[in-house]
Amino acid sequence: MISPEPDELGIITPDEKHGHVIIHFDIDCFYAQVEIVRNPTLVDKPVGVKQRTLVVTSNYIARERGIYKCMPVIDALNACPELVLINGEDVAPYREYAEKITSLLREYSDRVEKLGFDENFVDVTEYVSQNSDSLTAKEIQGRIFQEKNYEDIQKCECGCDQLLIKGATLAKTIRERIYKEIGLTTCAGVSWNKLVSKLLSPMHKPNNQTIMFPSQLDSLMYFISDLKKIPGIGRSTLDKLSSVGVTTIAELQLCNLTDLDRIFDRATALRLLKLSYGIDDSSVKFFEKNKSIGVEDSIKPITAFSQCKEKLKIVLKRVSKLLIEDGRVPTSLKVSIRYKNNSGDTVRDSRQTAITSALFRGNVANICLPEVEENILKKCLELTKKMTQPLKHIFITLFGISFGKLIEKKVLGNSFFFPKNLERVVGESSCSQTSRISDEDPSDVYLDETVLSELPLDLKNEVLSSYKSPKLVKCQNEFETQDCPNNWDPEVYKSLPVEIREELISTSKRPAGETLVQKQQKRQKSILEFLCK
Amino acid sequence: MISPEPDELGIITPDEKHGHVIIHFDIDCFYAQVEIVRNPTLVDKPVGVKQRTLVVTSNYIARERGIYKCMPVIDALNACPELVLINGEDVAPYREYAEKITSLLREYSDRVEKLGFDENFVDVTEYVSQNSDSLTAKEIQGRIFQEKNYEDIQKCECGCDQLLIKGATLAKTIRERIYKEIGLTTCAGVSWNKLVSKLLSPMHKPNNQTIMFPSQLDSLMYFISDLKKIPGIGRSTLDKLSSVGVTTIAELQLCNLTDLDRIFDRATALRLLKLSYGIDDSSVKFFEKNKSIGVEDSIKPITAFSQCKEKLKIVLKRVSKLLIEDGRVPTSLKVSIRYKNNSGDTVRDSRQTAITSALFRGNVANICLPEVEENILKKCLELTKKMTQPLKHIFITLFGISFGKLIEKKVLGNSFFFPKNLERVVGESSCSQTSRISDEDPSDVYLDETVLSELPLDLKNEVLSSYKSPKLVKCQNEFETQDCPNNWDPEVYKSLPVEIREELISTSKRPAGETLVQKQQKRQKSILEFLCK
DNA sequence: TGGGGTCCT
DNA sequence: AGGACCC
DNA sequence: TGGGGTCCT
DNA sequence: AGGACCC
Ligand SMILES: Nc1ccn([C@H]2C[C@H](O)[C@@H](COP(=O)(O)OP(=O)(O)OP(=O)(O)O)O2)c(=O)n1
Ligand SMILES: Nc1ccn([C@H]2C[C@H](O)[C@@H](COP(=O)(O)OP(=O)(O)OP(=O)(O)O)O2)c(=O)n1
Ligand SMILES: Nc1ccn([C@H]2C[C@H](O)[C@@H](COP(=O)(O)OP(=O)(O)OP(=O)(O)O)O2)c(=O)n1
Ligand SMILES: Nc1ccn([C@H]2C[C@H](O)[C@@H](COP(=O)(O)OP(=O)(O)OP(=O)(O)O)O2)c(=O)n1
Ligand SMILES: [Mg+2]
Ligand SMILES: [Mg+2]
Ligand SMILES: [Mg+2]
Ligand SMILES: [Mg+2]
C-alpha cells in the first residue's frame, strides 16, 4: 500500500489533485455492434467485421469462441467456423454512428475529446456541480473497481468522492440515452483524470461502467500491470524500456531515473514515471472538428502506372462523399501508396500538395462535377508519379487520399511568399458559398453556352452545379476545340492542357477585335488573360 | 504592349481584378538608420552595420561609395576606408523600432503583414473608402512609375485609379507620421496587389514612394526583368528555371508550360507564370504576433562539449529578455548549432523539445530565477548533446536558442496521448498569471523558508518572483542537502537530480509520521509524491 | 558569410 | 527535422 | 495484417 | 515527409 495512509478519521491526503470528474466512454465491439444494429438478425450469432484479410473486431459471442481483435480471417474461421463475417472496409457507417455519439455527449460539456471513432473523454466537472442535486443518489451506479463496498474505501479529504459518485450517476444516464437514442451499448470509466478513466472503462465490459476513488490508485496500476496498456506507451517506448530491463508497470515505478536517462530525455522519463503511477494532469480538450478526411483502399497489386488513375478515382469518389458531407473546403491533398521498393521491401510513402479552394469553385460539393474531379485526379496522379518515379517496377497494393487544412468558408487567393499555402488566412471571412447540389430534379432548362460563358465564374459554377450529369457531360464537351476564344492563337490554345482551356473559355470576356502585330505579344496576352481566370 | 488595349474612350478592361489598395512599406537602410537615430553624430558619415565579418547594411552615403548589403567587412573597408562600422549583432534595438512601426500601421488596418523586421504590407482598402473625402487631393503624392504624367496613363474601367491615388495620399501621411513619431524615413509602394506594391516600393529609394496603375503592369515586369527580384523565386527555383533556359521575367512569361512541367508540378508552374505577369491574388494577412522568439550567436570555435553550457547560457540570457518582454509562455524549445561534421563539412543542425509552461512557474519572467534558468539550460544541453553525440571532434561555431508555441496564459497540464504536446489546448482559459518581476525594489521582508515551502507552488513562485537576486540566491540554497523532506529516504533523495529535489522540497506537504515497513514502498511513495509536484 | 523570421514536407 | 523562402 | 485518425520532428 | 502514437 503506497497510497497515502489514512489519518485517524480514515481520511487520506492525496498526492494528486482531483477536482475534476472525467468520464471515458467506449462503445462495445463498435463495428460489430453497428452491423448488428443494421441487421438485427445477427444479434444471436457470432459476428466478425473484416477488412480484407483481417477480422478487426467481433461481437462478444464471437469473442467467447476465441476471436480477438485484428485476427487474421483464416485463423478466425478456424477457431469459429460459424463466424458471420461482414465486410467493414468502407467505414462510412461507423463514422456516422460515431458522430451521433459525440453530438450527444456535447450536450453535457464543451470538453469532449474524441479518440478514434468509438471513444470519447468528457470532462463533466461543471455539469456535475451545476446539477448536483439531481445527480444525488444513495447507490453508486455500475461497478466499483475491485468490487469494493464504498464503505470500505478510504475517503479523500478534498471531497472528490461525492463528485465522482455523481459522475457515475451521470455516466449511467448518458449511457442509457446512448442506448435508447442511438441503439448502442457502451462502457464508461469514471474518475478524476483521463488516464484512470480510460483504464477503468473496459474493466467490466461489455455494457457496464466502473468507478474508482483516489485511494485505490496503486491497486489499479498494480492490477493493470501491463505497460502496453498505458496509453502513450507504444511499441517503440516498450522496446526501449525493456532494453533497460523494465517490463512491468511496477518495475517502471521503481526504476532508477538514471536508467531511463540512458534511453529517454529527462522530460520523457518523468512523463513515463508519472504514467506508471496513474498520474495525468492533462485536460480533456475542447471539442474540435476533425482536421483531415481520408480514405484508403488496399487493392490487388497493380503493376503499371497507367492503372493508377482508375484506382485513385475509386478512392477519390469515396472521399468526395465525406468531403461533401463535411462541407468544408480542403486546401491540402495527400496521396499515400503502399508498394514494393527497388529492394523488394513493402513500404508506405506519401506526397502532399497544397490545393487552392478555387479548384472547388466556391463549393466543395462541386467535387462531383466531372471536370473538378478530373482536376483533382490529375493532382493525385502527379503526387503518385513523384513516388513511383524512381521505381524499377511498379507494384502498388494500396492507395490512400486524404484532404486536410479544411477551411470553413471559400477564400480565394494564394498566399504570397508562402506559395504552398494556398489559402490559410487566419480569420479570413469573405465570400458566399454556392448552394449544394440537391437531389431534387433541377429542371430541364436549356443551358445557353454563350450566355453561360459570359457569366462570372462564380455564377457560372453556381448554375452548372444545379444541373445533373447529362447536362454536365454536355458542359464538359463545351471545352473542346471549336471554342477557341477569338483573342487566342489557336495553336497556343490547343497546346494548353484541358484544365487550362476549360478555365480560359469560362473567363474570356470580350470579342477583342484589336490587331496585335507581334505573335509573341499575342501569346503573352493570351496567357495573361488565362492566368487571370 | 500586352496590357489590355484601351477602347475608344481610352478606358481599359483589366485582366486582373483590383478592388484593393495595398501599400508596402520598407524602411530605408533599416539597421543603419536606427544606429544613426541612436547616435545622430553619424548622420553625415558613411555608416555600416556589421555582424561578425559581414556588413549587413549601410546608409546611403556609404552606398554611394560602393558598399552593398551583406558585403564582407574586408571588402567594405577596402572600398571605403572611412566607413564607420557599428556592431549590430544584437538586434534588440531594431526589433524595438520594428515594433513601433507595426503598431502605428495597425491604426489603419487589421491587415498588417510583417515581412522581416522592416517591411509591412497594409491593406488600406477599407480605410481609403471610409476616409475618401479627406484623402481627396489634386496631386498624386510621390512618384508615378516611369515618371508618367497621370494624364498620359490609361484609365481603368473599374475606377481603381482614384482609389489608388487616395492610397498614395494616405501612404504619404503615414510615412510622415513614421518620420515625426519614430524618426525613420521609409519607402512605400502603392498598387492593387502585394507583389506590385513590393516591387514598386524601392523604385525611388530612399525616402520616397511610388504608385502605379494597372495599365502599366507589363512595363513594370519588363522593367524589373530580373527573376530573382520576384518574391517567391529564390535560389532553388532560379536554378531550376535556368535549367530549362529561363533566365528573365520575359522568358518566363513566354515559356512553354511543358518546359516548366519538367521541373515543377503544375500548380507551381502556374504560380510562377502568374508572378511573371505581376499577378498576385494573395491577401494581406491579418496582423498576428510572432510565432517564435530566438537568438543566435556565432562564436569562435569551441572544441569540447564542456564549453557548450557557458555559450548557451549567454544566448539564453539574451533570449530570456525578449521572452519576458513578450510575456507569453513558450512550450517549445529549439537549439541550433553550426559545426563541422565527421566529414569536415560545416553544417547546421537543430533539435527541438516540448517544454511545460510549469517550468516557468506561472510567469515567464521567472526565467531569470537562477533555478529556472538552470533547468532550461539543462534542456538546451540535452538537445545539444543529441546533435554532438555522433561527432568525433567537437567544433561548434554557432549556438541558437529559439522558443516557440508561445501561449497567452499559463496553462498547466501535459496533453494526454500526445506526450510532446505539453500545453496546446485550443481555447484553454484558466489560471492567473503572476505579476512581472518589477524593477522597483520589492521590500526586504525576511522570507521564512518553512512557511514558504508549505505554500502551494503557484503562490510560492509568485512570492519568489517578487524578490530580487540576493534573496533568490538564498532560496536556491534552500534546495540543498539538509532539507531532505522527512518522509523521504535520504539516500533516494540525494540520488535525485537537483531539479527534482528542488521541486520536491517545494511541494512536500506534511510531516508524514507514518511508519512504512518496506524500503521499496517507501521509495515508491517518495517518487509518487515528487511526481505530484 | 549575421542574425533574425515564416511556412511546407 | 530539414528545406525553401523572406528580410 | 484494414482503415481510420492525431501530433511532433 | 516520416515517425510515434491512438482506435
Ligand atoms: N487497430 C484497430 C483498432 C480498432 N479498430 C476499430 C474497430 C473497433 O470496432 C473500433 C473500436 O476499437 P476498440 O478498441 O474500442 O474495440 P471494440 O469497440 O471493437 O471492442 P471493445 O468492446 O473491446 O471496445 O475501432 C480498428 O479498425 N483497428
Ligand atoms: N483541465 C484539467 C485539469 C486537471 N485535470 C485533472 C487531472 C489531474 O488528475 C487532476 C489534477 O491536475 P492538476 O494538478 O493540473 O490540477 P489543477 O488544480 O491545476 O487543475 P485545474 O486546471 O482544474 O485548476 O485534475 C483535468 O482533468 N482537467
Ligand atoms: N540578408 C539580410 C537582409 C536584411 N537584413 C537586415 C538588415 C537590413 O537593414 C534590414 C532590412 O532589409 P532591407 O532589405 O530592407 O535593407 P535595408 O533596409 O537595410 O536597405 P533598403 O534601404 O534598401 O531597404 O534587414 C539582414 O540582416 N540580412
Ligand atoms: N483579400 C484580397 C483579395 C484580393 N486582393 C487583390 C489582389 C489582386 O490583385 C486583386 C484581385 O484578386 P482576386 O481575383 O482574388 O479578387 P477578388 O474580387 O476575389 O477579391 P476580394 O477578396 O476582395 O473579393 O485584389 C487583395 O489584395 N486582397
Ligand atoms: Mg475503443
Ligand atoms: Mg470499443
Ligand atoms: Mg526590406
Ligand atoms: Mg529596408
JSON list of N, CA and C (backbone and C1' of nucleotides) in Angstrom, two decimals, chain B residues 51 53 95 291-292 296 298, chain C residues 1-7:
[
{"chain": "B", "resi": 51, "resn": "GLN", "atom": "N", "xyz": [27.79, 42.46, -38.66]},
{"chain": "B", "resi": 51, "resn": "GLN", "atom": "CA", "xyz": [27.58, 41.29, -37.82]},
{"chain": "B", "resi": 51, "resn": "GLN", "atom": "C", "xyz": [28.74, 40.36, -38.14]},
{"chain": "B", "resi": 53, "resn": "THR", "atom": "N", "xyz": [31.74, 39.14, -39.61]},
{"chain": "B", "resi": 53, "resn": "THR", "atom": "CA", "xyz": [32.57, 39.50, -40.77]},
{"chain": "B", "resi": 53, "resn": "THR", "atom": "C", "xyz": [31.79, 40.18, -41.89]},
{"chain": "B", "resi": 95, "resn": "ARG", "atom": "N", "xyz": [14.59, 45.40, -33.39]},
{"chain": "B", "resi": 95, "resn": "ARG", "atom": "CA", "xyz": [13.31, 44.77, -33.08]},
{"chain": "B", "resi": 95, "resn": "ARG", "atom": "C", "xyz": [12.37, 45.79, -32.47]},
{"chain": "B", "resi": 291, "resn": "LYS", "atom": "N", "xyz": [5.51, 34.02, -33.98]},
{"chain": "B", "resi": 291, "resn": "LYS", "atom": "CA", "xyz": [5.31, 32.66, -33.51]},
{"chain": "B", "resi": 291, "resn": "LYS", "atom": "C", "xyz": [6.53, 32.07, -32.85]},
{"chain": "B", "resi": 292, "resn": "SER", "atom": "N", "xyz": [7.63, 32.75, -32.93]},
{"chain": "B", "resi": 292, "resn": "SER", "atom": "CA", "xyz": [8.83, 32.25, -32.27]},
{"chain": "B", "resi": 292, "resn": "SER", "atom": "C", "xyz": [9.72, 33.42, -31.87]},
{"chain": "B", "resi": 296, "resn": "GLU", "atom": "N", "xyz": [20.56, 33.96, -31.98]},
{"chain": "B", "resi": 296, "resn": "GLU", "atom": "CA", "xyz": [21.68, 33.17, -32.48]},
{"chain": "B", "resi": 296, "resn": "GLU", "atom": "C", "xyz": [22.97, 33.90, -32.18]},
{"chain": "B", "resi": 298, "resn": "SER", "atom": "N", "xyz": [27.13, 33.61, -33.25]},
{"chain": "B", "resi": 298, "resn": "SER", "atom": "CA", "xyz": [28.33, 32.97, -33.83]},
{"chain": "B", "resi": 298, "resn": "SER", "atom": "C", "xyz": [29.47, 33.16, -32.85]},
{"chain": "C", "resi": 1, "resn": "DT", "atom": "P", "xyz": [31.63, 30.59, -44.64]},
{"chain": "C", "resi": 1, "resn": "DT", "atom": "O5'", "xyz": [31.24, 32.12, -44.59]},
{"chain": "C", "resi": 1, "resn": "DT", "atom": "C5'", "xyz": [31.99, 33.17, -44.08]},
{"chain": "C", "resi": 1, "resn": "DT", "atom": "C4'", "xyz": [31.02, 34.29, -43.72]},
{"chain": "C", "resi": 1, "resn": "DT", "atom": "C3'", "xyz": [29.76, 33.80, -43.01]},
{"chain": "C", "resi": 1, "resn": "DT", "atom": "O3'", "xyz": [29.29, 34.81, -42.12]},
{"chain": "C", "resi": 1, "resn": "DT", "atom": "C1'", "xyz": [29.16, 34.90, -44.96]},
{"chain": "C", "resi": 2, "resn": "DG", "atom": "P", "xyz": [29.88, 35.07, -40.65]},
{"chain": "C", "resi": 2, "resn": "DG", "atom": "O5'", "xyz": [28.46, 35.21, -39.97]},
{"chain": "C", "resi": 2, "resn": "DG", "atom": "C5'", "xyz": [27.58, 36.24, -40.40]},
{"chain": "C", "resi": 2, "resn": "DG", "atom": "C4'", "xyz": [27.13, 37.04, -39.18]},
{"chain": "C", "resi": 2, "resn": "DG", "atom": "C3'", "xyz": [26.39, 36.24, -38.13]},
{"chain": "C", "resi": 2, "resn": "DG", "atom": "O3'", "xyz": [26.42, 37.00, -36.94]},
{"chain": "C", "resi": 2, "resn": "DG", "atom": "C1'", "xyz": [24.88, 37.63, -39.29]},
{"chain": "C", "resi": 3, "resn": "DG", "atom": "P", "xyz": [25.81, 36.45, -35.61]},
{"chain": "C", "resi": 3, "resn": "DG", "atom": "O5'", "xyz": [24.27, 36.82, -35.74]},
{"chain": "C", "resi": 3, "resn": "DG", "atom": "C5'", "xyz": [23.87, 38.15, -35.50]},
{"chain": "C", "resi": 3, "resn": "DG", "atom": "C4'", "xyz": [22.39, 38.23, -35.69]},
{"chain": "C", "resi": 3, "resn": "DG", "atom": "C3'", "xyz": [21.62, 37.13, -34.94]},
{"chain": "C", "resi": 3, "resn": "DG", "atom": "O3'", "xyz": [20.47, 37.72, -34.37]},
{"chain": "C", "resi": 3, "resn": "DG", "atom": "C1'", "xyz": [21.03, 37.13, -37.18]},
{"chain": "C", "resi": 4, "resn": "DG", "atom": "P", "xyz": [19.65, 36.96, -33.27]},
{"chain": "C", "resi": 4, "resn": "DG", "atom": "O5'", "xyz": [18.84, 35.96, -34.19]},
{"chain": "C", "resi": 4, "resn": "DG", "atom": "C5'", "xyz": [17.48, 35.89, -34.31]},
{"chain": "C", "resi": 4, "resn": "DG", "atom": "C4'", "xyz": [16.82, 36.96, -35.14]},
{"chain": "C", "resi": 4, "resn": "DG", "atom": "C3'", "xyz": [15.40, 36.55, -35.45]},
{"chain": "C", "resi": 4, "resn": "DG", "atom": "O3'", "xyz": [14.58, 37.07, -34.43]},
{"chain": "C", "resi": 4, "resn": "DG", "atom": "C1'", "xyz": [16.53, 37.25, -37.44]},
{"chain": "C", "resi": 5, "resn": "DG", "atom": "P", "xyz": [13.31, 36.22, -33.94]},
{"chain": "C", "resi": 5, "resn": "DG", "atom": "O5'", "xyz": [12.33, 36.34, -35.18]},
{"chain": "C", "resi": 5, "resn": "DG", "atom": "C5'", "xyz": [11.56, 35.25, -35.57]},
{"chain": "C", "resi": 5, "resn": "DG", "atom": "C4'", "xyz": [11.11, 35.52, -36.99]},
{"chain": "C", "resi": 5, "resn": "DG", "atom": "C3'", "xyz": [10.22, 34.43, -37.54]},
{"chain": "C", "resi": 5, "resn": "DG", "atom": "O3'", "xyz": [8.88, 34.69, -37.15]},
{"chain": "C", "resi": 5, "resn": "DG", "atom": "C1'", "xyz": [11.85, 35.08, -39.13]},
{"chain": "C", "resi": 6, "resn": "DT", "atom": "P", "xyz": [7.87, 33.58, -36.93]},
{"chain": "C", "resi": 6, "resn": "DT", "atom": "O5'", "xyz": [7.45, 33.25, -38.43]},
{"chain": "C", "resi": 6, "resn": "DT", "atom": "C5'", "xyz": [6.75, 34.22, -39.20]},
{"chain": "C", "resi": 6, "resn": "DT", "atom": "C4'", "xyz": [6.55, 33.66, -40.58]},
{"chain": "C", "resi": 6, "resn": "DT", "atom": "C3'", "xyz": [5.89, 32.30, -40.58]},
{"chain": "C", "resi": 6, "resn": "DT", "atom": "O3'", "xyz": [4.51, 32.42, -40.79]},
{"chain": "C", "resi": 6, "resn": "DT", "atom": "C1'", "xyz": [7.79, 32.29, -42.00]},
{"chain": "C", "resi": 7, "resn": "DC", "atom": "P", "xyz": [3.57, 31.21, -40.49]},
{"chain": "C", "resi": 7, "resn": "DC", "atom": "O5'", "xyz": [3.70, 30.27, -41.76]},
{"chain": "C", "resi": 7, "resn": "DC", "atom": "C5'", "xyz": [3.39, 30.72, -43.07]},
{"chain": "C", "resi": 7, "resn": "DC", "atom": "C4'", "xyz": [3.84, 29.62, -44.02]},
{"chain": "C", "resi": 7, "resn": "DC", "atom": "C3'", "xyz": [3.17, 28.27, -43.73]},
{"chain": "C", "resi": 7, "resn": "DC", "atom": "O3'", "xyz": [2.50, 27.84, -44.91]},
{"chain": "C", "resi": 7, "resn": "DC", "atom": "C1'", "xyz": [5.54, 28.03, -43.89]}
]
